[in-house]
Amino acid sequence: MTTWLKARFKPGDILLLIFLLLPLLVAMPRLLGAFNDSAVGWLTLTGRLTGILGLAMMLLAAMMSIRLPHYDRWFGGLARLWVVHRFFGFAGFVLVLLHVILLAYAALPFSIDAAILRIFPPLAEWPIWAGWLALVCMVIFLGPTFGFVGRIHYQRWKRLHLFSAPAVILALLHAIPIAAETLVWWLMAVFAIGAIVWRKVLSPSLGRYRYEVAKVDTLVRGVVEISLKPVDKTMAYEAGQFIYLTPLDSNLSAGRNEEHPYTISSAPSDEYLKVGIKALGDASSAIQTVAVGSQVYVEGPYGDFYERVEPQRKQLWLAGGIGITPFVSGARDVQNRQGEVSAHLFYLANDDQRAYYLDELMTLGQQVDGLDVTAHYYRKEGPINEAFLREHCPDFAEREIYMCGPPAMIHHLRQVFKGLGIPSSRIHSEAFDFL
Ligand SMILES: Cc1cc2nc3c(=O)[nH]c(=O)nc-3n(C[C@H](O)[C@H](O)[C@H](O)COP(=O)(O)OP(=O)(O)OC[C@H]3O[C@@H](n4cnc5c(N)ncnc54)[C@H](O)[C@@H]3O)c2cc1C
């Protein structure tokens, strides 16, 4: 039971719950005091409750966008935080729509004109119109996020997402003059707007480290490992965490001044901070030729990849493609933590040509107690299965499992583990795709 709770709920969730319920709890005595037990009464009550909850969710989604290094771990890492952020954004939008519909319906028994007037009043009732404008901004930035208009390029999506800031401000301009409980909304507004200001205005100058490209090693065609050395301050990190990297090299054909997330492949004690990058799109392709000596911004570290729900268990690591990077970091770190970690790494690649970190990992596996390494080649052996895992790691099903790789690989392995009755609380996976 404790393991189940530990895997599903994180300490920061309590904070989210408090912020979510606070405006409701504060407004409840007033709403219940004015309540009358009729259809109109119920519609009005639910209309107001959905409005309050919808706005609280929007403000929470804004607060969650703060991206504070280290503190994301309270919430299970940035990747989980983004999932909750998306959920609150979408649920908030649905609730706000319901709020409009329910309040219009509540006026319908009086007349259609009354219903229309309630949601489209004269311009003098500007807070209602501020609410409409907030809704328009929400449609603009949520449409591409949830694929209402197809999948768009990440950078364009990011620019459209900036409409979330006016949406939050307009929603507050709608609620604060109308609501009786202004204090709670001001409090939430300070946190929500503070989060946006930190992320967009302060963090680019205060929250980043300057590093210099010391080496670029080509591992295979389309994959490099970049070694970075600090220009002034050094960023502390743990194995398996990731950073946002912004290259400043003016000769890059794409991605200059653009931040992209990459997992750290070095161990915390290594001389250089390293990232292994596979060319997947324009920015990750261009960075393959980044100039030695040029500078980059590093923001982070983020993530909680090696979160241990059951620390006493041995670990099973499964990596596919560029998803090997957190395990390279973990393996390079095991030599500093001998006796603390016992892990068996399965390196899943199409063939030996694409297992670009294998030589180093095999050497580490031979030198270091507590690390075993097995390669699996899809072209030769087909999809990895229980028999292969059992042959090389007989106790694999009793271990705490960590996976990183293409979605198809993660899905396939989850099915294998589900078939064996391994509880999902013992399986951790990271996707390299936030959208
Ligand atoms: C937590 C995490 C860790 C990652 N670690 C690695 C790694 O160690 N090595 C590696 O090669 N790749 C890693 N990636 C993937 C890497 O971030 C993308 O390949 C890269 O951003 C693609 O950018 P592009 O312009 O080349 O391609 P595009 O064609 O622009 O993007 C391809 C896809 O990458 C994602 N993406 C693009 N830009 C961003 C961004 N700024 N923020 C979030 N997602 C974005 C989007 O889903 C997009 O659809 C990681 C991603 C995440 C989320």
Short mmCIF file of C-alpha atoms and ligand atoms in Angstrom, two decimals:
data_model
loop_
_atom_site.label_atom_id
_atom_site.label_comp_id
_atom_site.label_asym_id
_atom_site.label_seq_id
_atom_site.Cartn_x
_atom_site.Cartn_y
_atom_site.Cartn_z
CA MET A 1 0.00 0.00 0.00
CA THR A 2 2.77 2.45 0.94
CA THR A 3 4.64 1.53 -2.26
CA TRP A 4 1.49 2.12 -4.30
CA LEU A 5 0.94 5.52 -2.64
CA LYS A 6 4.63 6.47 -2.99
CA ALA A 7 4.57 5.66 -6.72
CA ARG A 8 1.38 7.56 -7.46
CA PHE A 9 1.38 10.55 -5.16
CA LYS A 10 4.22 12.98 -4.57
CA PRO A 11 4.69 15.39 -1.65
CA GLY A 12 3.98 18.42 -3.88
CA ASP A 13 0.52 17.05 -4.72
CA ILE A 14 -0.67 18.22 -1.28
CA LEU A 15 0.26 21.78 -2.23
CA LEU A 16 -1.65 21.45 -5.52
CA LEU A 17 -4.70 20.10 -3.68
CA ILE A 18 -4.66 22.98 -1.20
CA PHE A 19 -4.51 25.58 -4.00
CA LEU A 20 -7.20 23.76 -5.95
CA LEU A 21 -9.69 23.55 -3.10
CA LEU A 22 -8.94 26.81 -1.30
CA PRO A 23 -11.11 29.12 -3.49
CA LEU A 24 -13.99 26.61 -3.35
CA LEU A 25 -13.82 26.31 0.43
CA VAL A 26 -13.68 30.08 0.86
CA ALA A 27 -16.65 30.69 -1.50
CA MET A 28 -18.80 27.80 -0.27
CA PRO A 29 -20.50 29.53 2.74
CA ARG A 30 -21.61 32.44 0.50
CA LEU A 31 -22.77 30.17 -2.34
CA LEU A 32 -24.69 27.85 -0.01
CA GLY A 33 -26.22 30.83 1.82
CA ALA A 34 -27.68 32.14 -1.46
CA PHE A 35 -28.75 28.66 -2.64
CA ASN A 36 -32.41 27.79 -3.19
CA ASP A 37 -33.47 24.25 -3.93
CA SER A 38 -34.87 24.70 -7.44
CA ALA A 39 -33.64 23.97 -10.97
CA VAL A 40 -32.47 27.60 -11.27
CA GLY A 41 -30.78 27.35 -7.87
CA TRP A 42 -28.89 24.18 -8.83
CA LEU A 43 -27.86 25.57 -12.24
CA THR A 44 -26.63 28.80 -10.65
CA LEU A 45 -24.72 26.93 -7.93
CA THR A 46 -23.03 24.49 -10.33
CA GLY A 47 -22.39 27.32 -12.80
CA ARG A 48 -20.51 29.26 -10.12
CA LEU A 49 -18.70 26.20 -8.77
CA THR A 50 -17.44 25.24 -12.23
CA GLY A 51 -16.26 28.83 -12.77
CA ILE A 52 -14.36 28.86 -9.48
CA LEU A 53 -12.81 25.43 -10.03
CA GLY A 54 -12.01 26.22 -13.68
CA LEU A 55 -10.20 29.44 -12.77
CA ALA A 56 -8.35 27.71 -9.90
CA MET A 57 -7.17 25.05 -12.36
CA MET A 58 -6.03 27.67 -14.89
CA LEU A 59 -4.07 29.51 -12.21
CA LEU A 60 -2.55 26.26 -10.97
CA ALA A 61 -1.52 25.36 -14.53
CA ALA A 62 0.18 28.77 -14.74
CA MET A 63 1.94 28.21 -11.37
CA MET A 64 3.17 24.82 -12.57
CA SER A 65 4.86 26.37 -15.59
CA ILE A 66 7.47 27.98 -13.32
CA ARG A 67 10.14 25.32 -14.08
CA LEU A 68 12.24 25.73 -10.94
CA PRO A 69 15.31 23.48 -11.01
CA HIS A 70 15.38 20.89 -8.17
CA TYR A 71 11.86 21.74 -6.91
CA ASP A 72 10.23 19.75 -9.74
CA ARG A 73 11.25 16.64 -7.75
CA TRP A 74 8.60 17.45 -5.11
CA PHE A 75 6.14 16.68 -7.89
CA GLY A 76 7.90 13.61 -9.31
CA GLY A 77 10.02 15.52 -11.87
CA LEU A 78 9.30 18.00 -14.64
CA ALA A 79 7.85 15.38 -17.02
CA ARG A 80 5.14 14.45 -14.48
CA LEU A 81 4.57 18.12 -13.68
CA TRP A 82 3.91 18.81 -17.37
CA VAL A 83 1.35 15.99 -17.46
CA VAL A 84 -0.50 17.50 -14.47
CA HIS A 85 -0.13 20.99 -16.02
CA ARG A 86 -1.76 19.76 -19.23
CA PHE A 87 -4.54 18.06 -17.30
CA PHE A 88 -5.31 21.23 -15.29
CA GLY A 89 -5.16 23.37 -18.45
CA PHE A 90 -7.60 21.16 -20.29
CA ALA A 91 -9.94 20.49 -17.33
CA GLY A 92 -9.91 24.22 -16.49
CA PHE A 93 -10.97 25.05 -20.05
CA VAL A 94 -13.83 22.51 -19.99
CA LEU A 95 -15.03 23.80 -16.61
CA VAL A 96 -14.94 27.42 -17.78
CA LEU A 97 -17.07 26.47 -20.82
CA LEU A 98 -19.51 24.64 -18.54
CA HIS A 99 -19.62 27.71 -16.27
CA VAL A 100 -20.82 29.88 -19.19
CA ILE A 101 -23.38 27.31 -20.38
CA LEU A 102 -24.79 26.56 -16.91
CA LEU A 103 -25.19 30.24 -16.00
CA ALA A 104 -26.94 30.93 -19.33
CA TYR A 105 -29.27 27.97 -18.70
CA ALA A 106 -30.03 29.26 -15.21
CA ALA A 107 -31.46 32.45 -16.80
CA LEU A 108 -33.41 30.52 -19.47
CA PRO A 109 -36.57 29.89 -17.37
CA PHE A 110 -37.02 33.70 -17.23
CA SER A 111 -36.62 34.28 -21.00
CA ILE A 112 -34.25 33.62 -23.89
CA ASP A 113 -33.38 37.33 -23.87
CA ALA A 114 -32.42 37.09 -20.19
CA ALA A 115 -30.16 34.12 -20.94
CA ILE A 116 -28.47 35.93 -23.83
CA LEU A 117 -28.11 39.10 -21.79
CA ARG A 118 -26.52 37.20 -18.95
CA ILE A 119 -23.65 35.99 -21.11
CA PHE A 120 -23.54 38.92 -23.58
CA PRO A 121 -24.35 41.95 -21.38
CA PRO A 122 -23.80 45.61 -22.38
CA LEU A 123 -20.12 46.57 -22.75
CA ALA A 124 -20.30 48.48 -19.48
CA GLU A 125 -20.21 45.11 -17.74
CA TRP A 126 -16.61 44.75 -18.85
CA PRO A 127 -15.63 41.91 -16.45
CA ILE A 128 -17.92 39.57 -18.44
CA TRP A 129 -16.23 40.65 -21.68
CA ALA A 130 -12.82 40.15 -20.07
CA GLY A 131 -14.00 36.58 -19.41
CA TRP A 132 -14.89 36.14 -23.09
CA LEU A 133 -11.49 37.43 -24.18
CA ALA A 134 -9.82 35.01 -21.75
CA LEU A 135 -11.78 32.19 -23.37
CA VAL A 136 -10.67 33.28 -26.87
CA CYS A 137 -7.01 33.28 -25.71
CA MET A 138 -7.54 29.82 -24.23
CA VAL A 139 -8.87 28.49 -27.54
CA ILE A 140 -5.81 29.94 -29.33
CA PHE A 141 -3.23 28.30 -27.07
CA LEU A 142 -5.08 25.12 -26.12
CA GLY A 143 -6.20 24.24 -29.66
CA PRO A 144 -2.72 23.24 -30.89
CA THR A 145 -1.79 21.65 -27.53
CA PHE A 146 -4.64 19.19 -27.71
CA GLY A 147 -4.40 18.68 -31.45
CA PHE A 148 -7.77 20.33 -32.33
CA VAL A 149 -5.97 21.82 -35.35
CA GLY A 150 -3.52 18.98 -36.05
CA ARG A 151 0.09 18.76 -34.85
CA ILE A 152 2.12 21.92 -35.37
CA HIS A 153 5.86 22.65 -35.20
CA TYR A 154 7.13 22.81 -31.62
CA GLN A 155 8.48 26.40 -31.82
CA ARG A 156 5.19 27.67 -33.31
CA TRP A 157 3.31 25.84 -30.57
CA LYS A 158 5.55 27.55 -28.01
CA ARG A 159 4.80 31.00 -29.44
CA LEU A 160 1.04 30.32 -29.40
CA HIS A 161 1.35 29.12 -25.82
CA LEU A 162 2.33 32.68 -24.86
CA PHE A 163 -1.39 33.49 -25.15
CA SER A 164 -1.75 31.70 -21.80
CA ALA A 165 -0.38 34.81 -20.02
CA PRO A 166 -3.14 37.20 -21.27
CA ALA A 167 -5.68 34.40 -20.71
CA VAL A 168 -4.72 34.24 -17.02
CA ILE A 169 -4.77 38.03 -16.59
CA LEU A 170 -8.11 38.44 -18.39
CA ALA A 171 -9.64 35.58 -16.38
CA LEU A 172 -8.56 37.35 -13.17
CA LEU A 173 -10.00 40.66 -14.47
CA HIS A 174 -13.23 38.74 -14.98
CA ALA A 175 -13.30 37.05 -11.58
CA ILE A 176 -11.90 39.58 -9.11
CA PRO A 177 -14.54 42.34 -9.64
CA ILE A 178 -17.38 39.76 -9.61
CA ALA A 179 -16.27 37.46 -6.78
CA ALA A 180 -16.86 38.43 -3.18
CA GLU A 181 -13.77 36.55 -1.95
CA THR A 182 -11.09 38.66 -3.59
CA LEU A 183 -8.26 37.88 -1.15
CA VAL A 184 -7.92 34.24 -2.19
CA TRP A 185 -7.87 35.20 -5.89
CA TRP A 186 -5.25 37.89 -5.30
CA LEU A 187 -3.13 35.29 -3.50
CA MET A 188 -3.46 32.83 -6.37
CA ALA A 189 -2.84 35.64 -8.89
CA VAL A 190 0.44 36.58 -7.19
CA PHE A 191 1.68 32.98 -7.42
CA ALA A 192 0.44 32.43 -11.00
CA ILE A 193 1.74 35.73 -12.42
CA GLY A 194 4.92 35.37 -10.34
CA ALA A 195 5.52 31.96 -11.95
CA ILE A 196 5.10 33.39 -15.47
CA VAL A 197 7.34 36.38 -14.71
CA TRP A 198 10.06 34.10 -13.29
CA ARG A 199 9.90 31.75 -16.27
CA LYS A 200 9.75 34.32 -19.06
CA VAL A 201 11.56 37.36 -17.63
CA LEU A 202 13.83 36.48 -14.70
CA SER A 203 14.92 32.90 -15.32
CA PRO A 204 16.65 33.61 -18.69
CA SER A 205 19.12 35.88 -16.86
CA LEU A 206 19.11 34.53 -13.28
CA GLY A 207 18.32 30.83 -13.70
CA ARG A 208 20.87 29.75 -16.31
CA TYR A 209 24.50 28.71 -16.26
CA ARG A 210 26.99 29.64 -18.97
CA TYR A 211 29.03 26.73 -20.30
CA GLU A 212 31.55 26.42 -23.11
CA VAL A 213 31.69 23.60 -25.65
CA ALA A 214 34.95 21.79 -24.83
CA LYS A 215 34.61 18.75 -27.14
CA VAL A 216 32.23 17.29 -29.70
CA ASP A 217 32.61 13.53 -30.19
CA THR A 218 30.78 11.89 -33.08
CA LEU A 219 29.49 8.53 -31.81
CA VAL A 220 27.89 7.42 -35.11
CA ARG A 221 26.39 9.34 -38.02
CA GLY A 222 23.71 11.63 -36.55
CA VAL A 223 24.70 11.21 -32.90
CA VAL A 224 27.24 13.33 -31.00
CA GLU A 225 28.28 13.64 -27.40
CA ILE A 226 29.02 17.23 -26.43
CA SER A 227 31.29 17.94 -23.45
CA LEU A 228 30.71 21.25 -21.69
CA LYS A 229 32.81 23.08 -19.15
CA PRO A 230 31.49 25.86 -16.91
CA VAL A 231 32.42 29.44 -17.73
CA ASP A 232 31.77 30.59 -14.16
CA LYS A 233 29.32 28.72 -11.88
CA THR A 234 29.07 24.90 -12.04
CA MET A 235 25.66 23.23 -11.98
CA ALA A 236 25.27 20.36 -9.48
CA TYR A 237 23.18 17.43 -10.72
CA GLU A 238 22.39 13.77 -10.22
CA ALA A 239 22.62 10.89 -12.68
CA GLY A 240 19.64 10.66 -15.04
CA GLN A 241 18.59 14.33 -14.76
CA PHE A 242 18.15 16.56 -17.78
CA ILE A 243 18.84 20.16 -18.75
CA TYR A 244 17.56 22.76 -21.18
CA LEU A 245 20.43 23.57 -23.51
CA THR A 246 20.53 26.81 -25.52
CA PRO A 247 23.42 27.00 -28.01
CA LEU A 248 24.73 30.48 -28.80
CA ASP A 249 27.03 29.56 -31.70
CA SER A 250 26.22 32.16 -34.38
CA ASN A 251 27.16 29.75 -37.21
CA LEU A 252 24.46 27.19 -36.38
CA SER A 253 22.06 26.74 -39.27
CA ALA A 254 19.13 26.20 -36.86
CA GLY A 255 18.30 26.20 -33.17
CA ARG A 256 20.55 29.11 -32.16
CA ASN A 257 19.14 30.73 -28.96
CA GLU A 258 16.53 27.97 -28.82
CA GLU A 259 16.29 25.87 -25.67
CA HIS A 260 15.89 22.10 -26.02
CA PRO A 261 15.80 19.43 -23.31
CA TYR A 262 18.63 16.89 -23.27
CA THR A 263 19.50 14.27 -20.67
CA ILE A 264 22.88 14.56 -19.00
CA SER A 265 25.05 11.58 -19.95
CA SER A 266 27.97 12.28 -17.61
CA ALA A 267 28.28 11.29 -13.96
CA PRO A 268 28.02 14.12 -11.42
CA SER A 269 31.71 13.69 -10.53
CA ASP A 270 32.94 13.92 -14.17
CA GLU A 271 35.11 16.80 -15.29
CA TYR A 272 32.69 17.78 -18.07
CA LEU A 273 28.93 18.02 -18.21
CA LYS A 274 28.03 15.82 -21.18
CA VAL A 275 24.95 15.40 -23.37
CA GLY A 276 24.43 12.80 -26.09
CA ILE A 277 22.34 14.25 -28.92
CA LYS A 278 20.67 12.44 -31.80
CA ALA A 279 19.67 14.41 -34.93
CA LEU A 280 15.88 14.23 -34.94
CA GLY A 281 14.80 17.62 -36.27
CA ASP A 282 16.34 20.93 -37.35
CA ALA A 283 17.85 22.05 -34.01
CA SER A 284 19.20 18.65 -32.94
CA SER A 285 20.66 18.14 -36.44
CA ALA A 286 22.32 21.57 -36.52
CA ILE A 287 23.91 21.15 -33.08
CA GLN A 288 25.87 18.14 -34.37
CA THR A 289 28.30 20.70 -35.85
CA VAL A 290 28.37 23.16 -32.92
CA ALA A 291 31.77 24.90 -32.72
CA VAL A 292 34.22 23.94 -29.99
CA GLY A 293 34.80 27.09 -27.93
CA SER A 294 31.29 28.46 -28.51
CA GLN A 295 29.06 29.05 -25.49
CA VAL A 296 25.73 27.60 -24.41
CA TYR A 297 23.21 28.31 -21.67
CA VAL A 298 22.39 25.41 -19.40
CA GLU A 299 19.20 25.49 -17.32
CA GLY A 300 18.42 22.84 -14.76
CA PRO A 301 18.86 20.21 -13.56
CA TYR A 302 15.40 18.72 -13.85
CA GLY A 303 13.82 15.30 -13.44
CA ASP A 304 13.88 12.43 -11.01
CA PHE A 305 14.72 9.54 -13.34
CA TYR A 306 16.25 7.25 -10.70
CA GLU A 307 13.48 7.83 -8.19
CA ARG A 308 13.50 4.78 -5.91
CA VAL A 309 10.13 3.59 -4.73
CA GLU A 310 11.62 0.40 -3.28
CA PRO A 311 15.29 1.20 -2.52
CA GLN A 312 16.08 -2.32 -1.30
CA ARG A 313 15.43 -3.85 -4.74
CA LYS A 314 18.01 -4.39 -7.48
CA GLN A 315 17.38 -2.43 -10.66
CA LEU A 316 16.61 -3.41 -14.24
CA TRP A 317 17.53 -0.78 -16.86
CA LEU A 318 16.11 -0.96 -20.39
CA ALA A 319 17.32 1.51 -23.00
CA GLY A 320 16.46 1.95 -26.67
CA GLY A 321 18.04 4.34 -29.19
CA ILE A 322 19.00 7.72 -27.76
CA GLY A 323 17.06 6.68 -24.62
CA ILE A 324 20.42 5.22 -23.52
CA THR A 325 21.61 8.64 -22.23
CA PRO A 326 20.17 8.48 -18.66
CA PHE A 327 21.67 4.99 -18.32
CA VAL A 328 25.07 6.13 -19.59
CA SER A 329 24.96 8.72 -16.81
CA GLY A 330 23.79 6.05 -14.34
CA ALA A 331 26.50 3.57 -15.43
CA ARG A 332 29.27 6.20 -15.29
CA ASP A 333 28.03 7.04 -11.79
CA VAL A 334 27.82 3.43 -10.51
CA GLN A 335 31.59 3.30 -10.10
CA ASN A 336 31.28 6.13 -7.54
CA ARG A 337 28.42 4.41 -5.77
CA GLN A 338 29.60 0.80 -5.60
CA GLY A 339 27.63 -1.13 -3.03
CA GLU A 340 24.70 1.32 -3.29
CA VAL A 341 23.36 0.31 -6.69
CA SER A 342 23.00 -3.06 -8.35
CA ALA A 343 21.71 -2.75 -11.92
CA HIS A 344 21.43 -4.87 -15.06
CA LEU A 345 21.32 -2.77 -18.23
CA PHE A 346 19.75 -4.13 -21.41
CA TYR A 347 20.87 -1.99 -24.35
CA LEU A 348 18.27 -2.41 -27.12
CA ALA A 349 19.50 -1.42 -30.58
CA ASN A 350 18.71 -2.36 -34.16
CA ASP A 351 22.21 -3.82 -34.67
CA ASP A 352 25.71 -3.45 -33.25
CA GLN A 353 26.35 -0.37 -35.46
CA ARG A 354 23.61 1.55 -33.63
CA ALA A 355 24.73 0.54 -30.12
CA TYR A 356 27.01 3.58 -29.98
CA TYR A 357 27.76 3.61 -26.25
CA LEU A 358 28.13 -0.18 -25.97
CA ASP A 359 31.94 -0.48 -25.84
CA GLU A 360 32.21 1.93 -22.91
CA LEU A 361 29.24 0.36 -21.13
CA MET A 362 30.63 -3.18 -21.56
CA THR A 363 33.98 -2.06 -20.14
CA LEU A 364 32.21 -0.45 -17.18
CA GLY A 365 30.17 -3.63 -16.70
CA GLN A 366 33.40 -5.67 -16.46
CA GLN A 367 35.18 -3.21 -14.17
CA VAL A 368 32.45 -2.20 -11.79
CA ASP A 369 30.72 -4.31 -9.16
CA GLY A 370 26.96 -3.91 -9.31
CA LEU A 371 26.65 -3.28 -13.07
CA ASP A 372 25.87 -5.89 -15.74
CA VAL A 373 25.35 -5.02 -19.39
CA THR A 374 23.63 -7.05 -22.12
CA ALA A 375 23.03 -5.94 -25.70
CA HIS A 376 19.90 -6.96 -27.61
CA TYR A 377 19.74 -6.52 -31.39
CA TYR A 378 16.28 -6.22 -32.86
CA ARG A 379 17.33 -7.20 -36.41
CA LYS A 380 18.85 -10.46 -35.14
CA GLU A 381 16.52 -11.43 -32.30
CA GLY A 382 13.22 -9.63 -32.93
CA PRO A 383 11.37 -7.85 -30.10
CA ILE A 384 12.88 -8.48 -26.68
CA ASN A 385 10.87 -11.03 -24.68
CA GLU A 386 10.62 -12.66 -21.28
CA ALA A 387 12.88 -15.60 -22.27
CA PHE A 388 15.71 -13.24 -23.33
CA LEU A 389 15.43 -11.21 -20.14
CA ARG A 390 15.30 -14.33 -17.94
CA GLU A 391 18.27 -15.93 -19.71
CA HIS A 392 20.53 -12.93 -18.99
CA CYS A 393 18.98 -11.69 -15.73
CA PRO A 394 17.05 -14.51 -14.02
CA ASP A 395 15.61 -12.26 -11.25
CA PHE A 396 14.55 -9.45 -13.64
CA ALA A 397 10.89 -9.62 -12.59
CA GLU A 398 11.76 -8.90 -8.95
CA ARG A 399 13.69 -5.73 -9.77
CA GLU A 400 12.68 -2.06 -9.84
CA ILE A 401 12.42 -1.28 -13.55
CA TYR A 402 13.60 1.86 -15.41
CA MET A 403 12.97 2.33 -19.15
CA CYS A 404 13.80 5.03 -21.66
CA GLY A 405 13.40 4.75 -25.42
CA PRO A 406 10.95 4.99 -28.30
CA PRO A 407 7.22 4.83 -27.37
CA ALA A 408 6.82 1.48 -29.22
CA MET A 409 9.58 -0.10 -27.12
CA ILE A 410 8.12 1.23 -23.86
CA HIS A 411 4.64 0.00 -24.84
CA HIS A 412 5.94 -3.46 -25.80
CA LEU A 413 7.90 -3.87 -22.54
CA ARG A 414 4.98 -2.65 -20.43
CA GLN A 415 2.86 -5.39 -22.03
CA VAL A 416 5.54 -8.01 -21.24
CA PHE A 417 5.71 -6.85 -17.61
CA LYS A 418 1.94 -6.62 -17.26
CA GLY A 419 1.66 -10.20 -18.51
CA LEU A 420 4.04 -11.23 -15.72
CA GLY A 421 1.97 -9.41 -13.09
CA ILE A 422 4.71 -6.87 -12.25
CA PRO A 423 2.96 -3.94 -10.49
CA SER A 424 3.10 -0.69 -12.45
CA SER A 425 4.29 1.09 -9.28
CA ARG A 426 7.65 -0.67 -9.80
CA ILE A 427 8.02 0.46 -13.44
CA HIS A 428 9.44 3.91 -14.24
CA SER A 429 9.76 5.26 -17.76
CA GLU A 430 10.74 8.53 -19.38
CA ALA A 431 9.61 9.76 -22.78
CA PHE A 432 11.72 12.27 -24.71
CA ASP A 433 8.57 14.03 -25.88
CA PHE A 434 6.69 16.55 -23.75
CA LEU A 435 3.95 17.26 -26.26
C1 LIG B 1 13.13 15.05 -20.83
C2 LIG B 1 13.73 14.96 -22.20
C3 LIG B 1 15.02 14.47 -22.35
C4 LIG B 1 15.58 14.35 -23.62
N1 LIG B 1 16.85 13.86 -23.73
C5 LIG B 1 17.41 13.73 -24.95
C6 LIG B 1 18.74 13.23 -25.11
O1 LIG B 1 19.42 12.88 -24.13
N2 LIG B 1 19.25 13.15 -26.35
C7 LIG B 1 18.52 13.51 -27.47
O2 LIG B 1 19.04 13.42 -28.57
N3 LIG B 1 17.25 13.98 -27.35
C8 LIG B 1 16.68 14.12 -26.13
N4 LIG B 1 15.41 14.61 -26.02
C9 LIG B 1 14.69 14.96 -27.24
C10 LIG B 1 15.12 16.34 -27.74
O3 LIG B 1 14.71 17.33 -26.83
C11 LIG B 1 14.44 16.59 -29.08
O4 LIG B 1 14.91 15.64 -29.99
C12 LIG B 1 14.80 17.95 -29.61
O5 LIG B 1 14.28 18.96 -28.78
C13 LIG B 1 14.20 18.06 -31.01
O6 LIG B 1 14.28 19.37 -31.48
P1 LIG B 1 14.46 19.64 -33.07
O7 LIG B 1 14.29 21.08 -33.33
O8 LIG B 1 15.70 18.98 -33.53
O9 LIG B 1 13.28 18.80 -33.70
P2 LIG B 1 11.78 19.23 -33.94
O10 LIG B 1 11.34 18.57 -35.20
O11 LIG B 1 11.60 20.70 -33.77
O12 LIG B 1 11.08 18.53 -32.70
C14 LIG B 1 10.83 17.15 -32.66
C15 LIG B 1 10.02 16.88 -31.39
O13 LIG B 1 10.87 17.12 -30.25
C16 LIG B 1 10.11 17.76 -29.20
N5 LIG B 1 10.71 19.07 -28.93
C17 LIG B 1 11.28 19.92 -29.81
N6 LIG B 1 11.71 21.02 -29.18
C18 LIG B 1 11.42 20.86 -27.88
C19 LIG B 1 11.61 21.66 -26.72
N7 LIG B 1 12.22 22.85 -26.77
N8 LIG B 1 11.13 21.19 -25.54
C20 LIG B 1 10.52 20.00 -25.46
N9 LIG B 1 10.33 19.17 -26.51
C21 LIG B 1 10.77 19.61 -27.71
C22 LIG B 1 8.69 17.92 -29.69
O14 LIG B 1 7.94 16.81 -29.24
C23 LIG B 1 8.83 17.85 -31.18
O15 LIG B 1 7.66 17.37 -31.78
C24 LIG B 1 14.85 14.74 -24.76
C25 LIG B 1 13.56 15.25 -24.61
C26 LIG B 1 13.00 15.35 -23.36
C27 LIG B 1 11.61 15.90 -23.21
#
